[in-house]
C-alpha positions as a printed NumPy array, in Angstrom:
array([[  0.   ,   0.   ,   0.   ],
       [  1.182,   3.518,  -0.774],
       [  0.182,   6.897,   0.609],
       [  1.286,   9.982,  -1.329],
       [  1.445,  13.32 ,   0.465],
       [  1.669,  16.811,  -1.015],
       [  0.497,  20.372,  -0.369],
       [ -2.417,  22.262,  -1.946],
       [ -1.347,  24.163,  -5.025],
       [  1.224,  21.553,  -6.08 ],
       [ -1.255,  19.899,  -8.429],
       [ -0.724,  19.699, -12.165],
       [ -4.056,  21.148, -13.316],
       [ -3.205,  20.107, -16.863],
       [ -3.818,  16.503, -15.85 ],
       [ -7.494,  17.138, -15.206],
       [-10.176,  16.86 , -17.845],
       [-12.702,  19.705, -18.335],
       [-15.36 ,  18.06 , -16.145],
       [-12.901,  17.573, -13.289],
       [-11.794,  21.19 , -13.536],
       [-15.392,  22.388, -13.608],
       [-16.202,  20.401, -10.47 ],
       [-13.105,  21.705,  -8.691],
       [-14.073,  25.29 ,  -9.464],
       [-17.494,  24.856,  -7.901],
       [-15.781,  25.618,  -4.613],
       [-16.14 ,  29.245,  -3.604],
       [-12.784,  29.772,  -1.934],
       [ -9.591,  29.701,  -3.994],
       [ -7.823,  27.561,  -1.395],
       [-10.578,  24.934,  -1.676],
       [-10.205,  24.945,  -5.457],
       [ -6.456,  24.387,  -5.053],
       [ -7.008,  21.45 ,  -2.714],
       [ -9.568,  19.866,  -5.051],
       [ -7.35 ,  20.233,  -8.121],
       [ -4.305,  18.899,  -6.296],
       [ -6.196,  15.918,  -4.875],
       [ -7.617,  14.96 ,  -8.271],
       [ -4.253,  15.3  , -10.005],
       [ -2.541,  13.236,  -7.323],
       [ -5.223,  10.552,  -7.638],
       [ -4.48 ,  10.32 , -11.349],
       [ -0.722,  10.121, -10.847],
       [ -0.93 ,   7.497,  -8.113],
       [ -3.42 ,   5.396, -10.107],
       [ -1.076,   5.643, -13.08 ],
       [  1.759,   4.236, -10.943],
       [ -0.328,   1.228, -10.02 ],
       [ -1.586,   0.5  , -13.531],
       [  1.477,   1.418, -15.625],
       [ -0.729,   3.828, -17.557],
       [ -0.055,   7.451, -18.565],
       [ -1.733,   9.698, -15.995],
       [ -3.803,  11.468, -18.663],
       [ -5.279,   8.104, -19.746],
       [ -6.533,   7.277, -16.263],
       [-10.304,   7.589, -15.863],
       [-11.708,   8.127, -12.399],
       [-15.224,   8.147, -11.036],
       [-17.068,   8.144,  -7.719],
       [-19.208,   5.463,  -6.158],
       [-21.496,   5.863,  -3.172],
       [-22.323,   2.791,  -1.085],
       [-26.01 ,   3.803,  -1.156],
       [-26.498,   5.625,  -4.464],
       [-24.001,   3.832,  -6.689],
       [-21.999,   5.699,  -9.374],
       [-22.309,   9.478,  -9.292],
       [-20.545,  12.647,  -8.224],
       [-19.955,  11.69 ,  -4.602],
       [-18.597,   8.744,  -2.643],
       [-15.244,   7.018,  -2.772],
       [-12.981,   7.498,  -5.802],
       [-12.932,   4.503,  -8.143],
       [-10.706,   3.608, -11.067],
       [-12.789,   3.294, -14.258],
       [ -9.922,   2.783, -16.699],
       [ -7.697,   1.041, -17.317],
       [ -9.49 ,  -2.187, -16.411],
       [ -8.044,  -5.654, -16.003],
       [ -5.815,  -7.14 , -13.356],
       [ -6.36 ,  -6.945,  -9.638],
       [ -8.47 ,  -3.986,  -8.54 ],
       [ -6.708,  -0.852,  -7.334],
       [ -8.495,   0.708,  -4.362],
       [ -8.147,   4.463,  -3.817],
       [ -8.93 ,   7.047,  -1.165],
       [ -8.123,  10.706,  -0.729],
       [ -8.255,  13.329,   2.008],
       [ -6.973,  16.78 ,   2.759],
       [ -6.481,  19.123,   5.662],
       [ -5.656,  22.802,   5.452],
       [ -2.042,  22.159,   4.446],
       [ -1.895,  18.552,   3.243],
       [ -3.393,  16.477,   0.438],
       [ -3.162,  12.687,   0.595],
       [ -3.973,   9.765,  -1.675],
       [ -3.88 ,   6.111,  -0.634],
       [ -3.71 ,   3.201,  -3.081],
       [ -3.628,  -0.541,  -2.517],
       [ -4.642,  -3.861,  -4.042],
       [ -5.238,  -5.361,  -0.575],
       [ -8.849,  -4.222,  -0.308],
       [-11.026,  -1.147,   0.251],
       [ -8.991,   1.659,   1.762],
       [ -9.713,   4.904,   3.588],
       [ -7.379,   7.775,   4.401],
       [ -8.059,  10.832,   6.514],
       [ -5.989,  13.837,   7.561],
       [ -6.768,  16.45 ,  10.182],
       [ -4.747,  19.188,  11.746],
       [ -4.217,  18.724,  15.447],
       [ -6.579,  21.184,  17.127],
       [ -9.307,  20.877,  14.482],
       [-11.111,  18.366,  16.694],
       [-10.383,  20.205,  19.941],
       [-13.69 ,  22.002,  20.48 ],
       [-16.653,  21.896,  22.869],
       [-19.056,  19.087,  22.056],
       [-16.54 ,  16.955,  20.168],
       [-16.159,  14.309,  22.871],
       [-19.901,  13.723,  23.269],
       [-20.573,  13.552,  19.524],
       [-17.557,  11.556,  18.357],
       [-16.055,   9.525,  21.212],
       [-17.402,   6.315,  22.699],
       [-17.756,   6.125,  26.492],
       [-14.541,   4.113,  26.882],
       [-12.702,   6.613,  24.692],
       [-13.881,   9.519,  26.812],
       [-12.649,   7.654,  29.882],
       [ -9.272,   7.032,  28.25 ],
       [ -9.004,  10.697,  27.316],
       [ -9.596,  11.743,  30.926],
       [ -6.788,   9.439,  32.055],
       [ -4.35 ,  10.987,  29.574],
       [ -2.331,  14.157,  30.332],
       [ -4.317,  17.228,  29.367],
       [ -1.489,  18.374,  27.093],
       [ -2.087,  15.259,  24.936],
       [ -5.858,  15.72 ,  24.521],
       [ -5.783,  17.691,  21.247],
       [ -3.474,  15.169,  19.588],
       [ -5.512,  12.189,  20.804],
       [ -8.785,  13.714,  19.607],
       [ -7.335,  14.335,  16.139],
       [ -5.729,  10.899,  15.976],
       [ -8.879,   9.043,  16.995],
       [-10.998,  11.152,  14.645],
       [ -8.764,  10.333,  11.668],
       [ -8.878,   6.641,  12.549],
       [-12.685,   6.681,  12.659],
       [-12.953,   8.606,   9.399],
       [-10.461,   6.271,   7.71 ],
       [-12.396,   3.163,   8.785],
       [-15.745,   4.622,   7.682],
       [-14.269,   5.638,   4.324],
       [-12.853,   2.134,   3.878],
       [-16.215,   0.501,   4.595],
       [-18.012,   3.051,   2.454],
       [-20.399,   4.027,   5.254],
       [-19.021,   7.502,   5.837],
       [-20.927,   9.457,   8.441],
       [-24.076,   7.372,   8.003],
       [-22.562,   5.518,  10.968],
       [-22.236,   7.544,  14.157],
       [-18.514,   8.02 ,  14.877],
       [-19.146,   7.371,  18.582],
       [-20.101,   3.787,  17.66 ],
       [-16.689,   3.157,  16.114],
       [-14.07 ,   2.497,  18.805],
       [-10.42 ,   3.075,  17.842],
       [ -8.688,   4.451,  20.954],
       [ -5.623,   2.682,  22.3  ],
       [ -2.345,   1.387,  20.988],
       [ -1.425,  -0.147,  18.659],
       [ -3.907,   1.388,  16.18 ],
       [ -6.857,  -0.973,  15.731],
       [-10.602,  -1.111,  15.238],
       [-11.849,  -2.165,  18.674],
       [-15.584,  -1.655,  18.387],
       [-18.254,  -1.535,  15.673],
       [-22.05 ,  -1.116,  15.806],
       [-23.679,  -4.491,  16.422],
       [-26.305,  -3.663,  13.795],
       [-23.549,  -3.54 ,  11.158],
       [-21.513,  -6.562,  12.233],
       [-22.286,  -8.339,   8.955],
       [-20.477,  -5.518,   7.125],
       [-17.201,  -6.397,   8.871],
       [-17.767, -10.112,   9.361],
       [-14.779, -12.385,   9.961],
       [-12.281, -12.931,   8.469],
       [-12.335,  -9.327,   7.23 ],
       [-10.205,  -7.066,   9.392],
       [ -9.479,  -3.369,   9.49 ],
       [ -5.762,  -2.607,   9.564],
       [ -5.016,   0.847,  10.927],
       [ -1.868,   2.918,  10.597],
       [ -0.966,   6.272,  12.12 ],
       [  1.479,   8.355,  10.113],
       [  3.646,  11.334,  10.909],
       [  3.789,  13.038,   7.491],
       [  6.603,  15.302,   8.585],
       [  9.281,  13.633,  10.736],
       [  9.498,  15.296,  14.106],
       [  6.311,  17.338,  13.563],
       [  3.642,  14.775,  14.392],
       [  1.769,  17.405,  16.353],
       [  1.033,  19.281,  13.121],
       [ -1.2  ,  16.703,  11.423],
       [ -2.643,  13.34 ,  12.447],
       [ -3.254,  10.86 ,   9.639],
       [ -4.783,   7.401,   9.663],
       [ -5.216,   4.806,   6.953],
       [ -7.617,   1.887,   7.213],
       [ -7.534,  -1.124,   4.912],
       [-10.161,  -3.862,   4.874],
       [ -8.581,  -7.134,   3.817],
       [ -8.743, -10.861,   4.393],
       [ -5.046, -11.177,   3.655],
       [ -1.933, -10.646,   5.771],
       [ -1.01 ,  -7.378,   7.445],
       [ -0.291,  -4.908,   4.625],
       [  2.837,  -2.807,   4.624],
       [  2.737,   0.922,   4.036],
       [  5.031,   3.202,   2.063],
       [  4.862,   6.998,   2.284],
       [  5.602,   8.845,  -0.979],
       [  6.43 ,  12.452,  -1.776],
       [  3.38 ,  13.507,  -3.774],
       [  4.962,  16.814,  -4.754],
       [  7.737,  14.973,  -6.589],
       [  5.229,  12.671,  -8.267],
       [  3.232,  15.631,  -9.555],
       [  6.338,  17.51 , -10.679],
       [  7.282,  14.582, -12.913],
       [  3.985,  14.952, -14.824],
       [  4.003,  18.679, -15.473]])
């Protein structure tokens, strides 16, 4: 599995087709347009790596677990076809854009800046009772980082399953070490039935600056523990300009 990381504005807009550019420019703020363009370009470049296809020949779509193909939901590779499926996910925070790719199984990636989840009401809406208890036992100085880390884990799992926020985050239990999915709504147990497992990874995108951004990747797979490789997305995009 690979995760490519870059910054908004590093995207090669020339890689996008007219429809992709039009969708990106639906955002009102210029910084949101930059993030959308960069994420789409990086998706193309990463998918090209995994399919040995020129980035401009890659065709991408979206698929919602409920609605099917459309303009929302997880990114899916439409072309090229053939061979083992390549699963994709993307996320961005204020200063980072990420794309995950794997053949292991459905994947989810999420990035949040530490502090983004540190607000009144977060704990009650997002954390399970045991997670709130664990937070209270932790040093107060670590609370912001733990909230962001657990939030990214939950988001990554729910992206990987395709449920998104149709499942209450407080019903997904991910606190503790090592990273793992420790609880799931009983009403949805058939969606993660054995032997399917969720493998979770926490990343520090910038060595020594883990407090800046918390990132989690979740992969659903019946196979062995996948390995993870972090790539420089800025370099990947530069090679396609």
